[in-house]
């Protein structure tokens, strides 16, 4: 074949791909402009654009190569999940309160059951019913965010519960995709297979996350000075696709790999920049994905299945509202906020499409299910703003109509549930034990399996090859074996519990179990490389080594752990430094401490303690259970378990730490987050000039504190309340973000 024929052949193959992509993007562009104009969700516009460009609509140019569009759509799913991971971060899941978790889990369990039951009642296949339940259980983040923005309710308490529930739903959806893949492949509901799938998922999630946090932030940090925006984008996409390949090779969905890499990068200091760079790519391929979803809409199918669409829509709106409301009530929320939460979550969206796409890809669901899911999503997109808007009037109506004794019981239950929740020492010890065992076991097993797969085949047949390979493997896992067997965890709580006779036995069993596990893993490794007899001799030698060199192993492990924690907390540290950089010339910053149950200052008022007068610091907020007291008054008392945020210089904070230590105060390892912000304000408002700080009522107007003042180049930290304010003074105020913003406007 000559050059001209080759070019002609290539053009012939490229033409459908280019023309189809052009048609998709043109229709998507028109839909974006139109739906932006009428203030409707862009996702809905993409679906309609897909329907117009699809083969089911005859009065519009249609795509010709469906296979190419499927590839584009799969890439779209990958980038959607990668972006979702960038916004997600596993730390967010850890910070989600019990309220959001209970609400989400209750709603998911209820809707999976109801969806399956509806499908079974309508005579659908078992797999259709299962996938229907899964698609109905996940709410739409995109639609909810748009509705909250339009209605201006993002700052309300129930909105925080909704956002927390969406985070839980996202991670459950990922787990659900793994389980659905297992069920679809086996075509049966073996409990053992599902357990194996969950354990496999936990294993790979742990090793990927731990390994990713250890290496990826380090890579980005070491190459920071070399990375342009273009290079950072390419490296981010490369890391994403690398994890996609790893996930696919171990039998998981490619989308799971993209999500995991996104969540790993979310912990780096470059996360915001990468999220900004990846957004256009995500928007492009995301548009192609949603348009491809719209192509599957068949009007004939929707007419034929109009009744199921109506039934499923009704079940979605009212079933999700009811189950989410019940979940919020069970978590201890008042009736009004529970109803608002429930009615806000009454829709399905992008994750439902992804789950339905999984079913189509696996070939286990009928052709009619996908268009039905799309139709239900489109209808619930329109109903969501009305559900959010009428949630408050409906909750007030319920309060009037429900029996008074029911209302009182709900209020009493809510008050009891939201009271201070103290975590017992035993819970702390058990949690630390499980964390220690699971993480280190996963790392040790992963290294052994990798060694047996990649190192052992290389040395087999040589005289000392097995010994060499075994020594390398043992050297790698030695710090983790030491940590698993001998490292002390929750030492203070264990010491307290040992004083009680009933806890001595369980604590001893935990310690012995960790040692036995370490011995088992050593034996497991040696058995792979040697015969049982030699393995037993080597096991004894290995145990002797571990007891002879504990300090070196301890030092090596802590070096690894410090590197991991530094990478894990780098983003938060950077944010903390950025948030307090305005006070750097004074060495002033915000630090959080915790009041121990045995503290001598517990139960006393701030006025009586005179902390500011003695040490020169201010208390910005007190966090008590799930309640945060911003800028506490002098009459506020400190209670055991309170977390208090103080503002002062390094010396003042150090003195306060010493003061707390003398009163048996424990310091938490990480600072807590609050809606309190530190903001700079130049004084130009005539209403405050010439007045003292106290008379200006700035504290009352901002629910805050003036923690710094700059005048003529001189800086004063924590100025006295009798100081007279002058024009062009620069104030640093810590207080409510919203009130400070309003003050700045005035």
XYZ file of C-alpha atoms in Angstrom:
746
model
C 0.000 0.000 0.000
C 1.472 3.389 -1.024
C 1.507 6.584 1.085
C -1.585 8.083 -0.578
C -3.604 4.930 0.077
C -2.413 4.841 3.707
C -3.513 8.441 4.281
C -6.845 7.789 2.583
C -7.385 4.708 4.728
C -6.532 6.621 7.912
C -8.878 9.447 6.906
C -11.635 6.946 6.283
C -11.210 5.537 9.816
C -10.814 8.933 11.474
C -13.754 10.581 9.767
C -16.577 8.968 11.804
C -14.699 9.535 15.057
C -14.108 13.226 14.347
C -17.562 13.887 12.917
C -19.269 12.067 15.804
C -17.237 13.940 18.421
C -17.959 17.215 16.644
C -21.689 16.468 16.605
C -21.656 15.539 20.297
C -19.816 18.703 21.323
C -21.932 20.974 19.103
C -25.199 19.664 20.520
C -23.728 19.797 24.032
C -22.648 23.424 23.486
C -26.130 24.453 22.352
C -27.631 22.616 25.344
C -25.219 24.349 27.749
C -26.145 27.804 26.458
C -29.867 27.086 26.457
C -30.049 25.457 29.891
C -27.749 28.084 31.404
C -30.161 30.713 30.086
C -33.241 29.040 31.593
C -31.299 28.234 34.818
C -31.642 24.465 34.633
C -29.006 21.798 35.411
C -26.472 21.313 32.632
C -26.673 17.537 33.125
C -30.267 17.632 31.928
C -29.188 19.620 28.866
C -26.534 17.033 28.049
C -29.113 14.247 28.276
C -31.421 16.031 25.838
C -28.465 16.782 23.537
C -27.612 13.079 23.586
C -31.168 12.140 22.713
C -31.102 14.544 19.734
C -27.739 13.207 18.515
C -28.683 9.573 19.074
C -30.062 7.125 16.567
C -33.462 7.120 18.298
C -34.279 10.636 17.018
C -34.696 10.806 13.223
C -34.996 14.575 12.664
C -31.407 15.432 13.613
C -27.948 14.297 12.389
C -26.986 11.113 14.235
C -23.668 9.588 15.236
C -22.378 6.725 13.115
C -19.761 4.946 15.274
C -21.251 3.920 18.624
C -18.115 2.024 19.683
C -15.988 5.176 19.606
C -18.582 7.066 21.652
C -18.561 4.270 24.241
C -14.792 4.667 24.578
C -15.150 8.450 25.025
C -17.903 7.831 27.591
C -15.729 5.400 29.563
C -12.945 7.997 29.625
C -15.582 10.471 30.845
C -16.493 8.193 33.759
C -12.804 7.878 34.682
C -12.299 11.644 34.811
C -15.599 12.205 36.643
C -14.538 9.778 39.364
C -11.004 11.207 39.461
C -12.435 14.702 40.009
C -14.819 13.350 42.622
C -11.835 11.816 44.433
C -10.008 15.161 44.334
C -12.986 16.775 46.072
C -13.531 13.821 48.402
C -10.416 12.987 50.481
C -10.669 10.098 52.947
C -10.216 12.611 55.758
C -13.615 14.072 54.906
C -15.171 10.674 55.500
C -13.441 10.460 58.883
C -14.774 13.910 59.798
C -18.344 13.181 58.728
C -20.437 13.007 61.861
C -22.661 10.183 62.985
C -25.715 12.155 61.910
C -24.772 12.178 58.215
C -23.588 8.556 58.299
C -26.761 7.227 59.910
C -28.923 9.292 57.539
C -27.102 8.045 54.432
C -26.917 4.379 55.469
C -30.606 4.282 56.472
C -31.635 5.803 53.144
C -29.393 3.512 51.073
C -30.549 0.296 52.782
C -34.216 1.319 52.501
C -34.011 2.332 48.819
C -32.021 -0.757 47.743
C -34.685 -2.923 49.362
C -37.606 -0.912 47.933
C -36.042 -0.736 44.463
C -35.420 -4.480 44.403
C -38.960 -5.147 45.639
C -40.522 -2.853 42.989
C -38.535 -4.549 40.222
C -39.486 -8.006 41.478
C -43.153 -6.931 41.784
C -43.142 -5.737 38.152
C -41.777 -9.112 37.012
C -38.294 -7.935 36.056
C -35.219 -10.163 36.099
C -33.325 -10.440 39.369
C -30.301 -8.494 38.076
C -32.574 -5.720 36.771
C -34.175 -5.452 40.210
C -30.800 -5.380 41.994
C -29.402 -2.656 39.743
C -32.650 -0.682 40.038
C -32.298 -0.678 43.839
C -28.664 0.415 43.569
C -29.404 3.274 41.145
C -32.239 4.590 43.332
C -30.116 4.639 46.495
C -27.579 7.333 45.480
C -28.582 11.026 45.426
C -27.157 13.628 43.039
C -24.491 15.996 44.392
C -24.666 18.173 41.263
C -28.419 18.721 41.428
C -28.443 19.358 45.181
C -25.623 21.913 44.980
C -27.444 23.799 42.239
C -30.715 23.804 44.166
C -29.025 24.960 47.400
C -27.217 27.764 45.534
C -30.414 29.005 43.919
C -32.419 28.895 47.152
C -29.603 30.309 49.327
C -29.749 27.550 51.964
C -26.111 26.335 51.885
C -25.417 28.016 55.219
C -28.246 26.285 57.102
C -27.606 23.416 59.493
C -29.525 20.808 57.500
C -27.338 21.581 54.451
C -24.281 20.410 56.397
C -26.037 17.116 57.153
C -26.958 16.730 53.469
C -23.370 17.328 52.313
C -22.073 14.825 54.870
C -24.640 12.266 53.713
C -23.545 12.780 50.092
C -19.922 12.025 51.051
C -21.002 8.755 52.686
C -23.198 7.897 49.690
C -20.268 8.411 47.304
C -18.018 5.943 49.112
C -20.889 3.440 49.512
C -21.545 3.749 45.764
C -17.923 2.783 45.080
C -18.250 -0.266 47.342
C -21.593 -1.089 45.727
C -20.006 -1.096 42.262
C -17.466 -3.695 43.422
C -20.171 -5.897 44.936
C -22.427 -5.550 41.883
C -19.539 -6.587 39.635
C -19.025 -9.698 41.788
C -22.723 -10.586 41.703
C -22.933 -9.963 37.960
C -19.961 -12.215 37.171
C -21.018 -15.087 39.439
C -24.765 -14.662 38.684
C -25.480 -15.862 42.215
C -25.670 -14.427 45.714
C -22.989 -16.354 47.580
C -22.392 -14.743 50.942
C -18.818 -16.062 50.975
C -18.048 -14.474 47.598
C -19.382 -11.122 48.766
C -17.297 -11.323 51.954
C -14.222 -12.168 49.876
C -14.942 -9.186 47.598
C -15.257 -6.834 50.578
C -12.026 -8.157 52.147
C -10.268 -7.845 48.802
C -11.526 -4.275 48.470
C -10.373 -3.391 52.015
C -6.957 -4.945 51.327
C -6.338 -3.048 48.106
C -7.843 0.206 49.371
C -5.518 0.107 52.378
C -2.357 -0.751 50.447
C -3.124 1.751 47.670
C -3.935 4.535 50.078
C -0.970 3.936 52.404
C 1.440 3.462 49.494
C -0.029 6.386 47.569
C 0.215 8.790 50.516
C 3.799 7.646 51.149
C 5.043 8.145 47.572
C 2.766 10.501 45.564
C 3.050 13.659 47.761
C 6.808 13.078 47.972
C 7.038 12.860 44.172
C 5.056 16.090 43.708
C 7.061 17.851 46.423
C 10.475 16.812 45.054
C 9.550 17.919 41.534
C 7.648 21.062 42.541
C 10.242 23.486 41.148
C 10.322 21.626 37.831
C 6.561 21.372 37.299
C 4.786 23.771 34.982
C 0.983 23.679 34.812
C 1.222 21.545 31.679
C 3.570 19.024 33.301
C 1.488 18.886 36.488
C -1.637 18.142 34.441
C 0.139 15.388 32.491
C 1.602 13.800 35.645
C -1.799 13.912 37.393
C -3.530 12.213 34.471
C -0.689 9.687 34.235
C -1.062 8.813 37.943
C -4.828 8.523 37.476
C -4.493 6.152 34.507
C -1.786 4.144 36.322
C -4.209 3.472 39.170
C -6.953 2.708 36.628
C -4.692 0.012 35.128
C -3.846 -1.395 38.582
C -7.532 -1.531 39.544
C -8.482 -3.247 36.279
C -5.658 -5.793 36.639
C -6.846 -6.906 40.092
C -10.462 -7.197 38.943
C -11.973 -3.868 40.005
C -13.748 -1.227 37.966
C -11.429 1.319 36.283
C -13.599 4.022 37.845
C -12.577 2.768 41.310
C -8.909 3.244 40.460
C -9.559 6.808 39.265
C -11.462 7.603 42.460
C -8.676 6.206 44.678
C -5.931 8.194 42.934
C -8.066 11.336 43.169
C -8.494 10.822 46.909
C -4.730 10.279 47.332
C -3.849 13.469 45.436
C -6.519 15.273 47.494
C -4.194 14.950 50.502
C -1.290 16.751 48.774
C -0.461 20.457 48.862
C -1.004 20.572 45.085
C -4.596 19.297 45.317
C -6.355 22.628 44.641
C -4.112 23.392 41.685
C -4.558 19.924 40.174
C -8.319 20.155 40.704
C -8.306 23.483 38.836
C -6.181 22.078 35.989
C -8.211 18.893 35.610
C -11.592 20.660 35.597
C -11.659 21.502 31.840
C -10.661 17.910 31.000
C -13.338 16.570 33.344
C -15.959 18.935 31.926
C -15.117 17.909 28.365
C -15.212 14.149 28.859
C -18.010 14.434 31.417
C -20.118 16.176 28.796
C -19.392 13.342 26.358
C -20.419 10.796 29.013
C -23.736 12.472 29.816
C -24.465 12.985 26.124
C -23.786 9.274 25.542
C -26.273 8.524 28.313
C -28.869 10.643 26.528
C -28.272 8.677 23.307
C -29.764 5.622 24.967
C -33.102 7.358 25.543
C -35.712 5.689 23.371
C -39.111 7.382 23.208
C -40.819 4.137 22.217
C -39.331 2.437 25.268
C -40.378 5.307 27.542
C -43.929 5.218 26.164
C -44.039 1.457 26.654
C -42.671 1.767 30.201
C -44.467 4.996 31.134
C -46.200 3.337 34.086
C -42.950 1.921 35.582
C -41.313 5.351 35.103
C -44.197 6.982 37.004
C -44.106 4.379 39.790
C -40.318 4.508 40.187
C -40.339 8.339 40.186
C -42.993 8.346 42.915
C -41.024 5.781 44.938
C -37.798 7.766 44.480
C -39.228 11.108 45.608
C -41.274 9.884 48.545
C -39.182 6.829 49.474
C -35.918 8.784 49.683
C -37.629 11.657 51.518
C -39.138 9.269 54.059
C -36.048 7.087 54.619
C -33.649 10.050 54.870
C -35.986 11.785 57.321
C -36.163 8.638 59.452
C -32.366 8.315 59.315
C -31.885 11.931 60.442
C -34.401 11.408 63.265
C -32.596 8.241 64.378
C -29.327 10.190 64.475
C -30.880 12.654 66.921
C -31.855 15.594 64.707
C -35.022 17.634 65.431
C -38.087 17.046 63.268
C -37.686 20.223 61.181
C -34.069 19.562 60.192
C -34.798 15.876 59.572
C -37.609 16.720 57.137
C -35.431 19.327 55.400
C -32.633 16.783 55.042
C -34.929 14.051 53.758
C -36.683 16.177 51.149
C -33.359 17.535 49.863
C -32.051 14.044 49.046
C -35.081 13.014 46.969
C -33.470 12.553 43.541
C -31.007 10.434 41.568
C -28.246 11.612 39.249
C -24.726 11.042 37.961
C -23.778 8.027 40.112
C -27.008 6.308 39.118
C -25.932 6.650 35.475
C -22.507 5.212 36.297
C -24.036 2.202 38.081
C -26.463 1.655 35.199
C -23.539 1.951 32.748
C -21.743 -0.759 34.726
C -24.756 -3.038 34.295
C -24.844 -2.334 30.550
C -21.099 -2.957 30.188
C -21.357 -6.264 32.048
C -24.381 -7.188 29.912
C -26.510 -8.176 32.902
C -29.390 -5.664 32.716
C -32.157 -5.270 30.141
C -32.114 -2.500 27.536
C -35.180 -0.799 29.008
C -33.648 -0.125 32.459
C -31.162 2.539 31.337
C -33.760 4.842 29.690
C -36.014 4.435 32.722
C -33.214 5.529 35.096
C -32.466 8.527 32.862
C -36.151 9.520 32.742
C -36.520 9.262 36.539
C -33.379 11.354 36.995
C -34.701 14.028 34.609
C -38.038 14.264 36.441
C -36.482 14.358 39.926
C -34.077 17.063 38.720
C -37.085 19.338 38.235
C -38.765 18.328 41.509
C -35.683 18.830 43.744
C -35.855 22.661 44.080
C -39.553 22.440 44.983
C -38.882 19.703 47.538
C -36.174 21.820 49.192
C -38.336 24.944 49.097
C -41.407 23.327 50.645
C -39.514 21.275 53.245
C -39.770 23.968 55.938
C -43.549 24.606 55.528
C -44.153 20.854 55.431
C -42.157 20.292 58.639
C -44.195 23.039 60.347
C -47.390 21.410 59.092
C -46.266 18.060 60.522
C -45.508 19.639 63.903
C -49.068 20.969 64.039
C -50.754 17.755 62.910
C -48.685 15.139 64.750
C -49.793 14.141 68.263
C -48.170 16.325 70.905
C -46.719 13.354 72.755
C -44.916 12.261 69.573
C -43.369 15.708 69.183
C -42.224 15.675 72.808
C -40.673 12.231 72.413
C -38.784 13.364 69.309
C -37.539 16.488 71.103
C -36.464 14.483 74.155
C -34.700 11.882 71.992
C -32.979 14.618 69.989
C -31.792 16.399 73.145
C -30.409 13.167 74.611
C -28.705 12.160 71.340
C -27.021 15.543 70.926
C -25.698 15.693 74.474
C -21.951 15.336 75.052
C -20.719 12.003 73.724
C -17.657 10.811 75.644
C -15.569 8.027 74.119
C -14.560 5.461 76.744
C -10.951 4.407 77.244
C -11.871 0.875 76.209
C -13.231 2.133 72.854
C -10.024 4.091 72.267
C -7.881 1.026 73.000
C -9.944 -1.299 70.779
C -9.917 1.218 67.913
C -6.141 1.677 68.207
C -5.631 -2.114 68.337
C -7.731 -2.752 65.217
C -6.065 0.083 63.300
C -2.626 -1.232 64.237
C -3.433 -4.803 63.236
C -5.279 -4.068 59.969
C -2.877 -1.507 58.499
C 0.322 -3.376 59.349
C -1.106 -6.758 58.349
C -2.094 -5.412 54.941
C 1.359 -3.869 54.386
C 3.194 -7.042 55.493
C 1.036 -9.407 53.413
C 1.274 -7.122 50.365
C 5.108 -7.026 50.533
C 5.304 -10.812 50.980
C 2.986 -11.463 48.018
C 4.842 -8.991 45.797
C 8.166 -10.557 46.767
C 6.939 -14.076 46.031
C 5.596 -12.968 42.640
C 8.433 -10.789 41.374
C 11.620 -11.530 43.389
C 11.361 -15.296 43.987
C 11.074 -16.247 40.266
C 14.266 -14.281 39.550
C 16.411 -16.173 42.078
C 14.967 -19.667 41.881
C 17.564 -22.255 40.908
C 20.570 -20.361 42.289
C 22.387 -21.678 45.376
C 21.741 -18.776 47.707
C 18.944 -17.117 45.770
C 16.133 -18.022 48.179
C 18.135 -16.845 51.183
C 18.922 -13.552 49.446
C 15.279 -12.979 48.465
C 14.027 -13.877 51.950
C 16.513 -11.502 53.589
C 15.452 -8.634 51.323
C 11.781 -9.255 52.113
C 12.379 -9.527 55.863
C 14.453 -6.332 55.822
C 11.568 -4.470 54.147
C 8.853 -5.721 56.495
C 10.947 -5.697 59.714
C 9.817 -2.239 60.944
C 6.174 -3.164 60.330
C 6.541 -6.534 62.077
C 8.071 -4.765 65.072
C 5.216 -2.215 65.113
C 2.614 -4.969 64.827
C 4.079 -7.051 67.653
C 5.715 -4.657 70.095
C 4.728 -1.042 69.499
C 2.727 0.500 72.323
C -0.577 2.044 71.281
C -2.975 4.130 73.393
C -0.443 3.744 76.226
C -2.194 6.129 78.611
C -5.623 4.501 78.177
C -4.111 1.017 78.549
C -2.416 2.075 81.816
C -5.743 3.369 83.160
C -7.636 0.209 82.159
C -5.024 -2.076 83.726
C -5.956 -0.678 87.097
C -9.364 -2.349 86.664
C -9.245 -6.128 87.012
C -11.857 -6.874 84.318
C -9.746 -5.279 81.561
C -6.404 -6.947 82.357
C -7.239 -10.219 80.606
C -8.555 -8.687 77.347
C -5.580 -6.299 77.136
C -3.132 -9.185 77.632
C -4.938 -11.186 74.924
C -4.648 -8.246 72.513
C -0.886 -8.013 73.102
C -0.426 -11.784 72.656
C -2.580 -11.787 69.515
C -0.382 -9.118 67.938
C 2.754 -11.138 68.720
C 1.218 -14.343 67.354
C 0.217 -12.535 64.155
C 3.775 -11.249 63.701
C 5.156 -14.787 64.151
C 2.575 -16.130 61.707
C 3.589 -13.627 59.024
C 7.288 -14.464 59.486
C 6.465 -18.162 59.194
C 4.250 -17.481 56.162
C 7.127 -15.676 54.445
C 9.752 -18.306 55.240
C 7.463 -21.154 54.197
C 7.197 -19.588 50.733
C 10.982 -19.411 50.305
C 12.129 -22.555 52.178
C 11.074 -26.036 53.234
C 9.077 -26.246 56.514
C 12.086 -27.508 58.519
C 14.416 -24.720 57.401
C 11.601 -22.219 57.779
C 11.155 -23.210 61.441
C 14.880 -22.698 62.176
C 14.848 -19.357 60.385
C 11.741 -18.337 62.336
C 13.556 -18.795 65.652
C 16.524 -16.811 64.332
C 14.232 -14.013 63.152
C 12.543 -13.801 66.567
C 15.930 -13.509 68.259
C 16.889 -10.678 65.889
C 13.696 -8.770 66.684
C 14.350 -8.921 70.409
C 18.057 -8.058 70.058
C 17.617 -4.960 67.871
C 14.350 -3.354 69.045
C 15.742 0.205 69.154
C 16.928 0.163 65.545
C 13.615 -1.244 64.342
C 11.773 1.322 66.475
C 13.793 4.173 64.963
C 13.299 2.889 61.419
C 9.560 2.477 61.887
C 9.118 5.956 63.343
C 11.086 7.399 60.438
C 8.659 5.750 58.005
C 5.625 6.768 60.076
C 6.778 10.391 60.375
C 7.229 10.602 56.610
C 3.742 9.164 56.047
C 2.081 11.506 58.565
C 3.943 14.493 57.177
C 2.596 13.721 53.703
C -0.868 12.975 55.049
C -1.142 16.246 56.964
C 0.785 18.472 54.531
C -2.345 20.063 53.068
C -3.820 20.898 56.481
C -0.489 22.276 57.688
C -0.235 24.498 54.617
C -3.794 25.749 55.154
C -3.080 26.451 58.821
C 0.071 28.393 57.961
C -1.791 30.336 55.279
C -4.703 31.147 57.594
C -2.462 32.594 60.296
C 0.181 34.214 58.080
C -1.193 37.697 58.785
C -0.142 37.363 62.426
C 3.328 35.986 61.658
C 5.167 39.267 62.502
C 3.860 38.868 66.068
C 4.347 35.084 66.167
C 0.603 34.869 66.862
C -1.376 31.767 65.852
C -4.364 29.561 66.709
C -3.872 26.262 68.568
C -6.374 23.703 69.848
C -6.264 21.839 73.193
C -8.548 19.359 74.946
C -9.807 19.423 78.534
C -9.095 16.068 80.176
C -11.756 14.355 82.325
C -9.494 14.768 85.395
C -8.610 18.424 84.778
C -8.646 20.778 87.756
C -10.042 23.642 85.666
C -13.109 21.682 84.467
C -16.356 23.188 85.707
C -14.919 26.704 86.229
C -15.980 29.821 84.315
C -13.583 31.693 82.038
C -13.949 34.750 84.274
C -12.809 32.792 87.320
C -9.897 31.183 85.490
C -8.693 34.604 84.190
C -6.721 32.912 81.425
C -6.331 36.075 79.351
C -5.238 38.161 82.329
C -2.687 35.586 83.464
C -1.285 34.367 80.148
C -2.322 36.993 77.566
C -4.221 34.614 75.248
C -7.794 34.655 73.902
C -10.161 31.697 73.491
C -11.610 31.731 69.951
C -14.091 28.877 70.368
C -15.063 25.879 72.486
C -16.125 22.622 70.781
C -18.363 20.497 72.987
C -19.476 17.243 71.393
C -21.179 18.278 68.147
C -21.756 21.832 69.406
C -19.306 24.696 68.798
C -19.455 27.799 71.034
C -17.884 30.625 69.045
C -16.238 33.470 71.011
C -17.402 32.242 74.449
C -18.491 34.781 77.041
C -16.758 35.196 80.413
C -19.574 33.225 82.078
C -18.979 30.139 79.934
C -17.728 27.094 81.855
C -15.194 24.534 80.655
C -16.244 20.880 80.809
C -14.327 17.583 80.499
C -13.839 16.691 76.837
C -14.148 20.302 75.611
C -11.796 21.289 72.797
C -10.686 24.905 73.103
C -8.959 26.998 70.440
C -6.641 29.708 71.793
C -4.836 32.610 70.080
C -1.424 33.865 71.197
C 2.282 34.037 70.498
C 4.554 30.987 70.604
C 5.635 31.883 74.158
C 2.048 32.496 75.295
C 0.831 29.221 73.793
C 3.785 27.379 75.340
C 2.978 28.932 78.723
C -0.673 27.913 78.306
C 0.388 24.379 77.401
C 2.487 24.252 80.571
C -0.470 25.612 82.544
C -2.674 22.841 81.142
C -0.081 20.144 81.785
C 0.005 21.149 85.426
C -3.758 20.664 85.497
C -3.638 17.230 83.791
C -4.706 18.377 80.323
C -4.291 16.144 77.281
C -3.454 17.667 73.902
C -5.104 16.046 70.852
C -2.770 15.071 68.025
C -4.600 17.149 65.439
C -6.383 20.467 65.501
C -10.120 20.629 64.909
C -11.834 22.656 62.244
C -14.270 25.500 62.918
C -16.253 28.066 60.984
C -14.339 30.746 62.917
C -11.977 32.693 60.634
C -9.165 35.215 61.129
C -9.651 38.294 58.938
C -7.880 41.606 58.417
C -10.001 44.807 58.456
C -8.904 48.376 57.774
C -10.845 50.820 59.962
C -12.489 53.466 57.748
C -16.024 53.347 59.149
C -16.658 56.615 61.053
C -19.045 54.813 63.432
C -16.119 53.089 65.176
C -13.434 55.803 65.097
C -12.794 57.559 68.431
C -14.429 54.787 70.466
C -12.776 52.203 72.660
C -12.797 48.590 71.493
C -15.447 47.801 74.086
C -17.679 50.787 73.202
C -17.398 50.104 69.449
C -19.299 46.825 70.016
C -17.186 45.149 67.364
C -17.234 41.995 69.482
C -21.029 41.919 69.443
C -21.306 42.817 65.745
C -18.927 40.061 64.644
C -19.374 37.609 67.521
C -15.609 37.798 67.570
C -12.462 39.116 69.189
C -9.970 41.780 68.138
C -6.762 39.788 68.470
C -4.391 42.214 66.722
C -4.063 45.916 65.867
C -1.570 47.737 63.661
C -1.161 51.518 63.922
C 1.611 53.498 62.252
C 3.774 50.428 61.759
C 3.429 49.314 65.416
C 1.657 46.048 66.157
C -0.250 45.079 69.289
C -1.357 41.476 69.901
C -4.548 40.984 71.949
C -5.119 44.754 72.581
C -6.942 45.849 75.729
C -10.655 46.619 75.477
C -10.153 50.251 76.639
C -7.849 51.084 73.684
C -9.295 53.941 71.542
C -9.690 53.135 67.842
C -8.275 55.568 65.280
C -8.819 56.060 61.558
C -6.818 53.682 59.294
C -6.123 51.290 62.150
C -5.690 47.784 60.779
C -7.558 45.250 62.903
C -7.228 41.478 62.940
C -10.515 39.987 64.067
C -11.326 36.329 64.712
C -15.024 35.674 64.482
C -17.975 34.558 62.361
C -17.072 34.462 58.665
C -20.504 35.682 57.600
C -20.667 38.575 60.083
C -17.121 39.663 59.251
C -18.030 39.684 55.562
C -21.069 41.878 56.297
C -18.919 44.242 58.374
C -16.369 44.533 55.554
C -19.140 45.527 53.109
C -20.226 48.326 55.429
